[in-house]
Coordinates of C-alpha atoms in Angstrom, one line a residue:
Chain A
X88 CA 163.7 -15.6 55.0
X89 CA 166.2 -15.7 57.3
X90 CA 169.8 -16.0 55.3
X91 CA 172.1 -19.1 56.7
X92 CA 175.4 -18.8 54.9
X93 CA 178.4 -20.4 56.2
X94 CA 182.2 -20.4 54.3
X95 CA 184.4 -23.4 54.5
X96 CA 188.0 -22.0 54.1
X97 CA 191.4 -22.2 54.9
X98 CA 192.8 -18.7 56.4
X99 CA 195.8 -18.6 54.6
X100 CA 194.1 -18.8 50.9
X101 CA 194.1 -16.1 48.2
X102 CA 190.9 -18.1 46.8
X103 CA 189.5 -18.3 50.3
X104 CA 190.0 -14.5 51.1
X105 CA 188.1 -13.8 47.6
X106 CA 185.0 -14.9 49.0
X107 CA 185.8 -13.6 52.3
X108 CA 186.6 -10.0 50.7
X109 CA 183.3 -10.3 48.5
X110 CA 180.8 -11.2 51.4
X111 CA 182.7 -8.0 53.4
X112 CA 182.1 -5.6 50.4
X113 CA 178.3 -6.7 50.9
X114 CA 178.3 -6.4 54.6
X115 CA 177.2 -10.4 55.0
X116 CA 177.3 -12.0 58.0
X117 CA 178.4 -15.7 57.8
X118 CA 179.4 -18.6 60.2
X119 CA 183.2 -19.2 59.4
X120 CA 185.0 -22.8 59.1
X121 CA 188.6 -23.2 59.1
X122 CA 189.3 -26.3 57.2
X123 CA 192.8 -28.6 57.4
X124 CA 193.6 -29.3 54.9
X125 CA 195.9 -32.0 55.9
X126 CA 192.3 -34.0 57.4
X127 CA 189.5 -32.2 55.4
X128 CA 186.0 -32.4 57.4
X129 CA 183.4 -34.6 56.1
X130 CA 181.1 -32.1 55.3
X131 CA 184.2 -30.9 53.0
X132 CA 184.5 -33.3 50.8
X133 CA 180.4 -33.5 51.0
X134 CA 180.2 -30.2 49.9
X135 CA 182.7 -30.1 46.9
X136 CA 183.2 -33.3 46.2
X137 CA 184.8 -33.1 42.3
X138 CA 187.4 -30.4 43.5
X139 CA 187.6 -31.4 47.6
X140 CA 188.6 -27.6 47.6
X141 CA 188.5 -24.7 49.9
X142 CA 186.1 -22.5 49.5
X143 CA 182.7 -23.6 49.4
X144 CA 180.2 -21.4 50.2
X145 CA 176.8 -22.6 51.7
X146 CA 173.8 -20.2 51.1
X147 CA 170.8 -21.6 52.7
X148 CA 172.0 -25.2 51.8
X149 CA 172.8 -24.7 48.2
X150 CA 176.5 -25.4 47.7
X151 CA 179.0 -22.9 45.5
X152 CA 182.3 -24.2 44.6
X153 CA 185.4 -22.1 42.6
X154 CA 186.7 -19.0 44.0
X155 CA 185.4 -16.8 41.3
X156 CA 182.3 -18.6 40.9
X157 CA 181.4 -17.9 44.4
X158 CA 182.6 -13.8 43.8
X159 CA 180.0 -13.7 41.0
X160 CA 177.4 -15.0 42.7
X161 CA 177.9 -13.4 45.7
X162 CA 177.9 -10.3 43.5
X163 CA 174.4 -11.3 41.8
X164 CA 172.6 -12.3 45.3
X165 CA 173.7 -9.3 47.3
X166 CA 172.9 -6.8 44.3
X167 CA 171.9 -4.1 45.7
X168 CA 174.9 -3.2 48.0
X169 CA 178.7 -2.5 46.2
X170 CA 178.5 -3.8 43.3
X171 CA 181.7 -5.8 42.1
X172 CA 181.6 -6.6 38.8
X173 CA 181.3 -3.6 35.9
X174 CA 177.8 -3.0 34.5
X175 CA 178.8 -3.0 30.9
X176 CA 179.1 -5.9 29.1
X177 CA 182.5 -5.5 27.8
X178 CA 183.8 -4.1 31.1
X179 CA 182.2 -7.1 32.3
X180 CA 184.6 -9.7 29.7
X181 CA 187.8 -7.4 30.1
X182 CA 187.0 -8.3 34.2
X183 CA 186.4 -12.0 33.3
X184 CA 189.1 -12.6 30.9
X185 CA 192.0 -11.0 33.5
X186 CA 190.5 -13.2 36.5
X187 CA 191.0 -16.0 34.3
X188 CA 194.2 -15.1 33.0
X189 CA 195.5 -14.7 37.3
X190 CA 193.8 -18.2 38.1
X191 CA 195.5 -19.6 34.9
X192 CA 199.2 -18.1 35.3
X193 CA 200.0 -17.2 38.9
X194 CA 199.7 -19.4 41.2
X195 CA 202.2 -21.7 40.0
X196 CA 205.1 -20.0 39.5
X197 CA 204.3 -18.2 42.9
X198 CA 204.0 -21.5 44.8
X199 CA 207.3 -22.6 43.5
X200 CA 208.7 -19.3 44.8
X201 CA 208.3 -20.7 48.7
X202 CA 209.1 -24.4 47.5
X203 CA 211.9 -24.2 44.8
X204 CA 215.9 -23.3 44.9
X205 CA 218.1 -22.9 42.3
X206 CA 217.2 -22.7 38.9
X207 CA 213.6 -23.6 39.4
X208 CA 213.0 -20.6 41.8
X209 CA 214.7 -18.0 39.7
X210 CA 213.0 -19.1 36.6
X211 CA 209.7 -19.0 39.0
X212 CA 210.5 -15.4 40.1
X213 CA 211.3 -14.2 36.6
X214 CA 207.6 -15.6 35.5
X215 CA 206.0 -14.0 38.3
X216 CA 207.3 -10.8 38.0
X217 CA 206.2 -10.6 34.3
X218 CA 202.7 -11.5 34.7
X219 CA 202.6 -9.1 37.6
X220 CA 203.8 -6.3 34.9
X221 CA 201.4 -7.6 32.4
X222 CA 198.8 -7.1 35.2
X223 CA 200.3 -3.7 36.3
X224 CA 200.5 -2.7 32.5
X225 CA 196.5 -3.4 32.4
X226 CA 195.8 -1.7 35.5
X227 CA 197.8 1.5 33.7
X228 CA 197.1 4.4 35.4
X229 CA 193.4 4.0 37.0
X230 CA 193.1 3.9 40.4
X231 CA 191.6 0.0 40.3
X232 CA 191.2 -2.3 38.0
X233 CA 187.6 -1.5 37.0
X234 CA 188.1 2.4 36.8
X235 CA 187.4 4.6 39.7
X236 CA 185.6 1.8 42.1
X237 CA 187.4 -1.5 43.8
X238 CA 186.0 -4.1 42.1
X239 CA 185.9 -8.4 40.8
X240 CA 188.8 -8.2 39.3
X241 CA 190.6 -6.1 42.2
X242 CA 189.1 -8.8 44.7
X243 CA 190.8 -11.8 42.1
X244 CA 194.0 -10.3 42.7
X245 CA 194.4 -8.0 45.7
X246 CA 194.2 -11.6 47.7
X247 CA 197.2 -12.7 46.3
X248 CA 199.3 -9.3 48.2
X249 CA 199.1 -11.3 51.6
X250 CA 201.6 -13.5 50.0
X251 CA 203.8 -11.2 48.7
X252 CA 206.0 -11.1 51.8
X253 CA 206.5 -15.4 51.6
X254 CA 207.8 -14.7 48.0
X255 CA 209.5 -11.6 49.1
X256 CA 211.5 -13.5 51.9
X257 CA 211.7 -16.9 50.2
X258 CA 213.3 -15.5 47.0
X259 CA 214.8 -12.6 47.6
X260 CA 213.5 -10.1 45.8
X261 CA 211.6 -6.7 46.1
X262 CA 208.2 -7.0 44.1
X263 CA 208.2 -3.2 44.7
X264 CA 211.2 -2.6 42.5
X265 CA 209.6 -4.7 39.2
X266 CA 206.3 -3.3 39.5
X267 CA 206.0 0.0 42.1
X268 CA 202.4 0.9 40.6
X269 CA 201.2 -2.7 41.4
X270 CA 202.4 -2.1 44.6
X271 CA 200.9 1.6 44.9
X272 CA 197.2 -0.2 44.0
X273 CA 197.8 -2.8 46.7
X274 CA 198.4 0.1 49.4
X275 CA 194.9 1.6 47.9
X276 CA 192.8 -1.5 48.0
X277 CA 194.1 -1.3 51.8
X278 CA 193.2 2.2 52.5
X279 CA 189.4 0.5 52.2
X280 CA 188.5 -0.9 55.7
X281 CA 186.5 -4.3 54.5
X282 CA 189.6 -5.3 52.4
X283 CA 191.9 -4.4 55.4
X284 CA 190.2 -5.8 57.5
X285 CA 189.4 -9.3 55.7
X286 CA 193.5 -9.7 54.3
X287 CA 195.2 -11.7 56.4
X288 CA 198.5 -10.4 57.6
X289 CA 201.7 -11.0 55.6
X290 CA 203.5 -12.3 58.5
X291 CA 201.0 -15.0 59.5
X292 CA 200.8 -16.3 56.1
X293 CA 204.6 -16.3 56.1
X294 CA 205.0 -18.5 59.1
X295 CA 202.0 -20.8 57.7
X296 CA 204.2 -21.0 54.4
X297 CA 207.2 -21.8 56.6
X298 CA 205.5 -24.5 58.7
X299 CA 204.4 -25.8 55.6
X300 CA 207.7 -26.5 55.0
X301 CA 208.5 -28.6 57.5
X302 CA 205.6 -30.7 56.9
X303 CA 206.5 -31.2 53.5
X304 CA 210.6 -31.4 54.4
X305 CA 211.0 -29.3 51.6
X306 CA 214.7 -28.5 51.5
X307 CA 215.1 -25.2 50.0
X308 CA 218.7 -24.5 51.3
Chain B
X112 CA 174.3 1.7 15.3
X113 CA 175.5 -0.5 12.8
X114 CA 176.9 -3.9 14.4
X115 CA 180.2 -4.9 13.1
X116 CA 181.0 -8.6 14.3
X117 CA 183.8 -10.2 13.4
X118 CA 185.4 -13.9 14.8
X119 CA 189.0 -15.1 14.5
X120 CA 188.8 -18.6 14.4
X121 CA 189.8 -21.8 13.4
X122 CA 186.9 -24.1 12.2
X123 CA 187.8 -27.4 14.4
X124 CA 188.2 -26.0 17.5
X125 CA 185.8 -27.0 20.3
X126 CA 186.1 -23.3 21.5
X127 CA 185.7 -21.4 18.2
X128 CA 182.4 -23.2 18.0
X129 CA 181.5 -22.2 21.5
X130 CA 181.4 -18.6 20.5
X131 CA 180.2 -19.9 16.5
X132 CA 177.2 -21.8 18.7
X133 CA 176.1 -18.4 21.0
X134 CA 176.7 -15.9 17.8
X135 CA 174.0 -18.4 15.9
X136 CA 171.6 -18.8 18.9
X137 CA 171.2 -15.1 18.9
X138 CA 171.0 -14.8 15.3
X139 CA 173.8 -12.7 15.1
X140 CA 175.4 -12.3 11.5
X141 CA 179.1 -12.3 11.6
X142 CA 182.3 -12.1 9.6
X143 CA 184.2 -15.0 10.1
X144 CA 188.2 -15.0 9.6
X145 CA 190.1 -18.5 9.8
X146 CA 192.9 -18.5 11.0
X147 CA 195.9 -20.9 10.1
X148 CA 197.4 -22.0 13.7
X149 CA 201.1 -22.5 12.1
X150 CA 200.9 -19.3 10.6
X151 CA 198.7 -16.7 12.6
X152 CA 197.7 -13.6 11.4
X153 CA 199.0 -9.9 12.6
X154 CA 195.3 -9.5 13.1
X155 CA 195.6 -12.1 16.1
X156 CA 198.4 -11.5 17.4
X157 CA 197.2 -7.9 17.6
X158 CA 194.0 -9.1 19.2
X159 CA 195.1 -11.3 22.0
X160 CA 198.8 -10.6 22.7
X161 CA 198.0 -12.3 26.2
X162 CA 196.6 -15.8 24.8
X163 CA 197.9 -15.5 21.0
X164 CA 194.5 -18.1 20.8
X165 CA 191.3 -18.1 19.0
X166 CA 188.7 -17.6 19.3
X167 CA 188.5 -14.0 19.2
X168 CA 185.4 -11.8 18.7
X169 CA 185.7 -8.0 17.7
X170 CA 182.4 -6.0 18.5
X171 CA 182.7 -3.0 17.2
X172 CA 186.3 -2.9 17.6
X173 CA 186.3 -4.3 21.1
X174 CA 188.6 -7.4 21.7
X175 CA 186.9 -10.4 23.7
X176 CA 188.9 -13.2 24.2
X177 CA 188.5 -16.8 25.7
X178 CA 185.7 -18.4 24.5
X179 CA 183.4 -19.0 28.2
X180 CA 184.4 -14.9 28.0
X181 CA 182.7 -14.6 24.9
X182 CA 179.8 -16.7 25.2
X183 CA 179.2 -14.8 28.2
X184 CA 179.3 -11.2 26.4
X185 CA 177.4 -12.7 23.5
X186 CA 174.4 -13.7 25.7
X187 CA 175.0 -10.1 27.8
X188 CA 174.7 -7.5 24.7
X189 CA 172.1 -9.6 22.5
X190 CA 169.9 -10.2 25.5
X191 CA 167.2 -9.9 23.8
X192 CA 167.2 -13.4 21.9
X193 CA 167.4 -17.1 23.5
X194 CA 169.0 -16.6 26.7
X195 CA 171.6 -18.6 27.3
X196 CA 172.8 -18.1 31.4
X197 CA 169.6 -18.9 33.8
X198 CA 168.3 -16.0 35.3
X199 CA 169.1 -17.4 39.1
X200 CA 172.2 -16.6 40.7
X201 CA 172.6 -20.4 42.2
X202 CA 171.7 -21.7 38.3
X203 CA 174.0 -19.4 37.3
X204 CA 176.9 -20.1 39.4
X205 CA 176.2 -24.2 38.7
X206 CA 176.2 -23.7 34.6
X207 CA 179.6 -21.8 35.3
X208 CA 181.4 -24.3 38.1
X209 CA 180.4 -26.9 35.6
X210 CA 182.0 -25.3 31.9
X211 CA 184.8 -24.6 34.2
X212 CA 185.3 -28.4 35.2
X213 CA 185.2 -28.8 31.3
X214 CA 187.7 -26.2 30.9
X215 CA 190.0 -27.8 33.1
X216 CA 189.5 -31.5 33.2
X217 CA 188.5 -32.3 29.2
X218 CA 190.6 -30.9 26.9
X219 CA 194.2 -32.5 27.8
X220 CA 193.2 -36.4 28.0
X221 CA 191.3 -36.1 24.8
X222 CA 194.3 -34.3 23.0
X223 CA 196.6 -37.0 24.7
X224 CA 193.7 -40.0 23.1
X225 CA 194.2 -39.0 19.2
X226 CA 198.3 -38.6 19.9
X227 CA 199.3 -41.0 22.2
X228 CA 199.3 -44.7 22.5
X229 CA 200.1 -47.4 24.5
X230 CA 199.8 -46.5 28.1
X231 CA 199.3 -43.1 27.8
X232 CA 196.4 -43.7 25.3
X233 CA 195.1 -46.1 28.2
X234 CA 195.1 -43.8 31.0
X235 CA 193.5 -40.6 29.0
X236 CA 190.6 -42.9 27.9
X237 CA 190.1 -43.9 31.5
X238 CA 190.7 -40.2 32.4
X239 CA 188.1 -39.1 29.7
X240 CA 185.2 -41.3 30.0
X241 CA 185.1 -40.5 34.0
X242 CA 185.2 -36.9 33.1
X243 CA 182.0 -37.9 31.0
X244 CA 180.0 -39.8 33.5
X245 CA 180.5 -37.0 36.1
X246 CA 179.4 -34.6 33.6
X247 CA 176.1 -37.3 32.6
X248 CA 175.4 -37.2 36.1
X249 CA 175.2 -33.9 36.7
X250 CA 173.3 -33.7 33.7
X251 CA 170.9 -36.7 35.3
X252 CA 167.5 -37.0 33.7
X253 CA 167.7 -33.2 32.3
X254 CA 166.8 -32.8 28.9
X255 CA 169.8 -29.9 28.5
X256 CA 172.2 -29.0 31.3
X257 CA 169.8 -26.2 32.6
X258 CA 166.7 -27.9 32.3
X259 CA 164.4 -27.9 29.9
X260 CA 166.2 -25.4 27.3
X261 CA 169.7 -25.8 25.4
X262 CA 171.5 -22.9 27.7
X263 CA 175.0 -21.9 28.9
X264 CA 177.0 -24.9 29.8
X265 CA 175.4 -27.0 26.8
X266 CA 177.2 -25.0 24.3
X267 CA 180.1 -25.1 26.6
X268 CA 180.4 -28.5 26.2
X269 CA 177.9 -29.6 22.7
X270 CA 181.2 -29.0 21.0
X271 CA 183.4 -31.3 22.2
X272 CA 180.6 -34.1 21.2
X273 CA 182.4 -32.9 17.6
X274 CA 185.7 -34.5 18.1
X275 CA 183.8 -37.5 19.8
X276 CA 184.2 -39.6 16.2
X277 CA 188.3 -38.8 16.4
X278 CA 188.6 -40.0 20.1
X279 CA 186.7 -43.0 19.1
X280 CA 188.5 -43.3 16.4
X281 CA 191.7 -42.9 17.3
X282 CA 191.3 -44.4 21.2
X283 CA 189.2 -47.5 19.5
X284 CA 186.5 -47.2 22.1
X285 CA 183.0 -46.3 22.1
X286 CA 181.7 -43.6 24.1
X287 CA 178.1 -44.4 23.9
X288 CA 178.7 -47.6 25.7
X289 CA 179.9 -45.6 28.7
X290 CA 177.8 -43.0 28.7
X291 CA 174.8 -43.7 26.7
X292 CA 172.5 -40.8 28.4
X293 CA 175.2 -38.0 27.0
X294 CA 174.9 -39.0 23.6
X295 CA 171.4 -38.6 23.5
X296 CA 171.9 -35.8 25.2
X297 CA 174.0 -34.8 22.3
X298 CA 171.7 -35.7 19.9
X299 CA 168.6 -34.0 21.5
X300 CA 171.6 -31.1 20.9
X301 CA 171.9 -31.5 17.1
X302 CA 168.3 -31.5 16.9
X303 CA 168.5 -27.5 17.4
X304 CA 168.5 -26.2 14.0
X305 CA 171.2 -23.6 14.2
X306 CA 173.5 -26.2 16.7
X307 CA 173.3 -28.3 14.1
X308 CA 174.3 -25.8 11.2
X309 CA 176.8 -24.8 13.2
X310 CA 178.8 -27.6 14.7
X311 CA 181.1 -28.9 12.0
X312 CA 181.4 -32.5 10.9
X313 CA 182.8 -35.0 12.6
X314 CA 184.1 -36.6 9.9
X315 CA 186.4 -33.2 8.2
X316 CA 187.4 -33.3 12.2
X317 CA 189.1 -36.7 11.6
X318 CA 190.6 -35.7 8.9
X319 CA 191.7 -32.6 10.5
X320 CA 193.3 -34.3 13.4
X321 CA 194.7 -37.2 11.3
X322 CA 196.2 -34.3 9.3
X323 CA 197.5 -32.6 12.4
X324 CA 199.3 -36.1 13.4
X325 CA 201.1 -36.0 10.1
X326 CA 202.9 -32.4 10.5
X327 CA 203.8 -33.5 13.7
X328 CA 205.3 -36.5 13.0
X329 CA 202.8 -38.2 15.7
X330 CA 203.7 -42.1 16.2
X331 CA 200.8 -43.7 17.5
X332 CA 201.2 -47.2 15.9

């Protein structure tokens, strides 16, 4: 059977780059779909309709929804090349409950980062910072999150690095200086050609942030 | 290898019996530790520094927290007995999209139903029951969310059904009316000996939460 998967996705996602890092550790080929998200496509809000989210994958017309949904299952169809999650089950749950604990704390105080001012963006940076050292203090001194071997829980967060330079510029701050060995892990997940090759560049996703901006008239002066 | 099980809970919690649910479907003997949520042990604060939350399960001395985590590592080490993911990847990913739409959508307008009134009240009993009939239509004419047998997302979600007296309760509706094919779904649930012996009574829930209203000073009149 001939494999037809296509990813709907917006370039500029840390949830979309997940399944775009996860299909590159397998070596998939897929047709790609930039969505806007200002006028979503019809087959969009077809596809996902609870969420009306980015990313949806399509495997041979079966629909998966959720960023990390889609990173396990891409991990359990493609088996047999780079595995990404652990193979023991409490490795597994320790990979689980972390990628959980990112999509539950981060994005938040990291979006207000590139949208706030004041008060509200220095209580944003100081809630970043510390669940990037309680992420940093987990990683401790392996090389990646799983051990030796790049892995789910590397994929979960390594996506969110190609924003680090929007929350860098936007609030004035060195991420390097609050958590060097994060930053260390980032440069490694890079040294591995499908993850530098699938992360979209700092500087692109800095001028989308900033355009985004403008759209909104956010006023962060 | 002797297994030593052990779960911190707290008996009315719609995610203590998740893990309560999985640990009995598997047969599993367990000691269970209550937990008083004004006044948590050092053993849980040890446990999940991250969450400070039950449920926790400790295998052997390993920590598992969050209870989709833990379902999933139950059904992963005692694989042996009643499997509770499907074997398919796209099953897979479905059962786990869906538990985390529960996750998200669920718990937050039935909190707001037993202590809120007015308009508030309103709106989360509106928000609730449409969370309900999405969730009865993707359960459709399926005897359990997977199919034929009681699986992954049914104890993800089973639980709830023991707070569904306190909502009714409390928000003076009935969800039958709205969503008559998810309580028999429900009930085709509690016809599973050991979900039955293991979900607690709706009626010690009540009190429970009429309790809870009281220490908080909750007005709802």
């Amino acid at each position: 059977m001939v494999e037809k998967v296509i990813l709907l996705n917006m370039f500029a996602s840390m949830f979309g780059m997940r399944a775009r890092v996860a299909l590159a550790a397998k070596g998939v080929e897929y047709e790609y779909k930039e969505e806007d998200f200002r006028n979503k496509s019809p087959l969009l809000l077809q596809s996902n309709p609870i969420h009306m989210k980015i990313p949806v994958l399509i495997h041979n017309d079966k629909l998966v929804c959720e960023s990390l949904v889609i990173v396990e299952y891409i991990d359990e169809v493609w088996n047999q090349k780079y595995p990404l999650l652990p193979t023991h089950p409490y490795q597994r749950a320790q990979a689980r409950f972390w990628a959980d604990y990112i999509d539950k704390k981060l994005y938040d105080p990291g979006r207000k980062i590139w949208t706030k001012s004041g008060e509200e963006l220095e209580a944003a940076k100081k809630e970043f910072v510390e669940i990037l050292k309680q992420l940093e203090l987990e990683l401790g001194d392996k090389a990646f999150f799983g051990g030796e071997r790049f892995g789910f829980l590397d994929v979960a967060l390594v996506t969110y690095s190609t924003w680090f330079h929007t929350y860098e510029k936007c609030g004035g701050f060195r991420i390097e200086e609050h958590c060097p060995k994060l930053i260390e892990w980032v440069n490694r997940c890079l040294e591995i050609d499908f993850v530098s090759e699938t992360l979209v560049d700092q500087a692109k996703v800095y001028d989308f942030a900033l355009g985004l901006r403008k759209v909104f008239n956010i006023d962060t002066s």
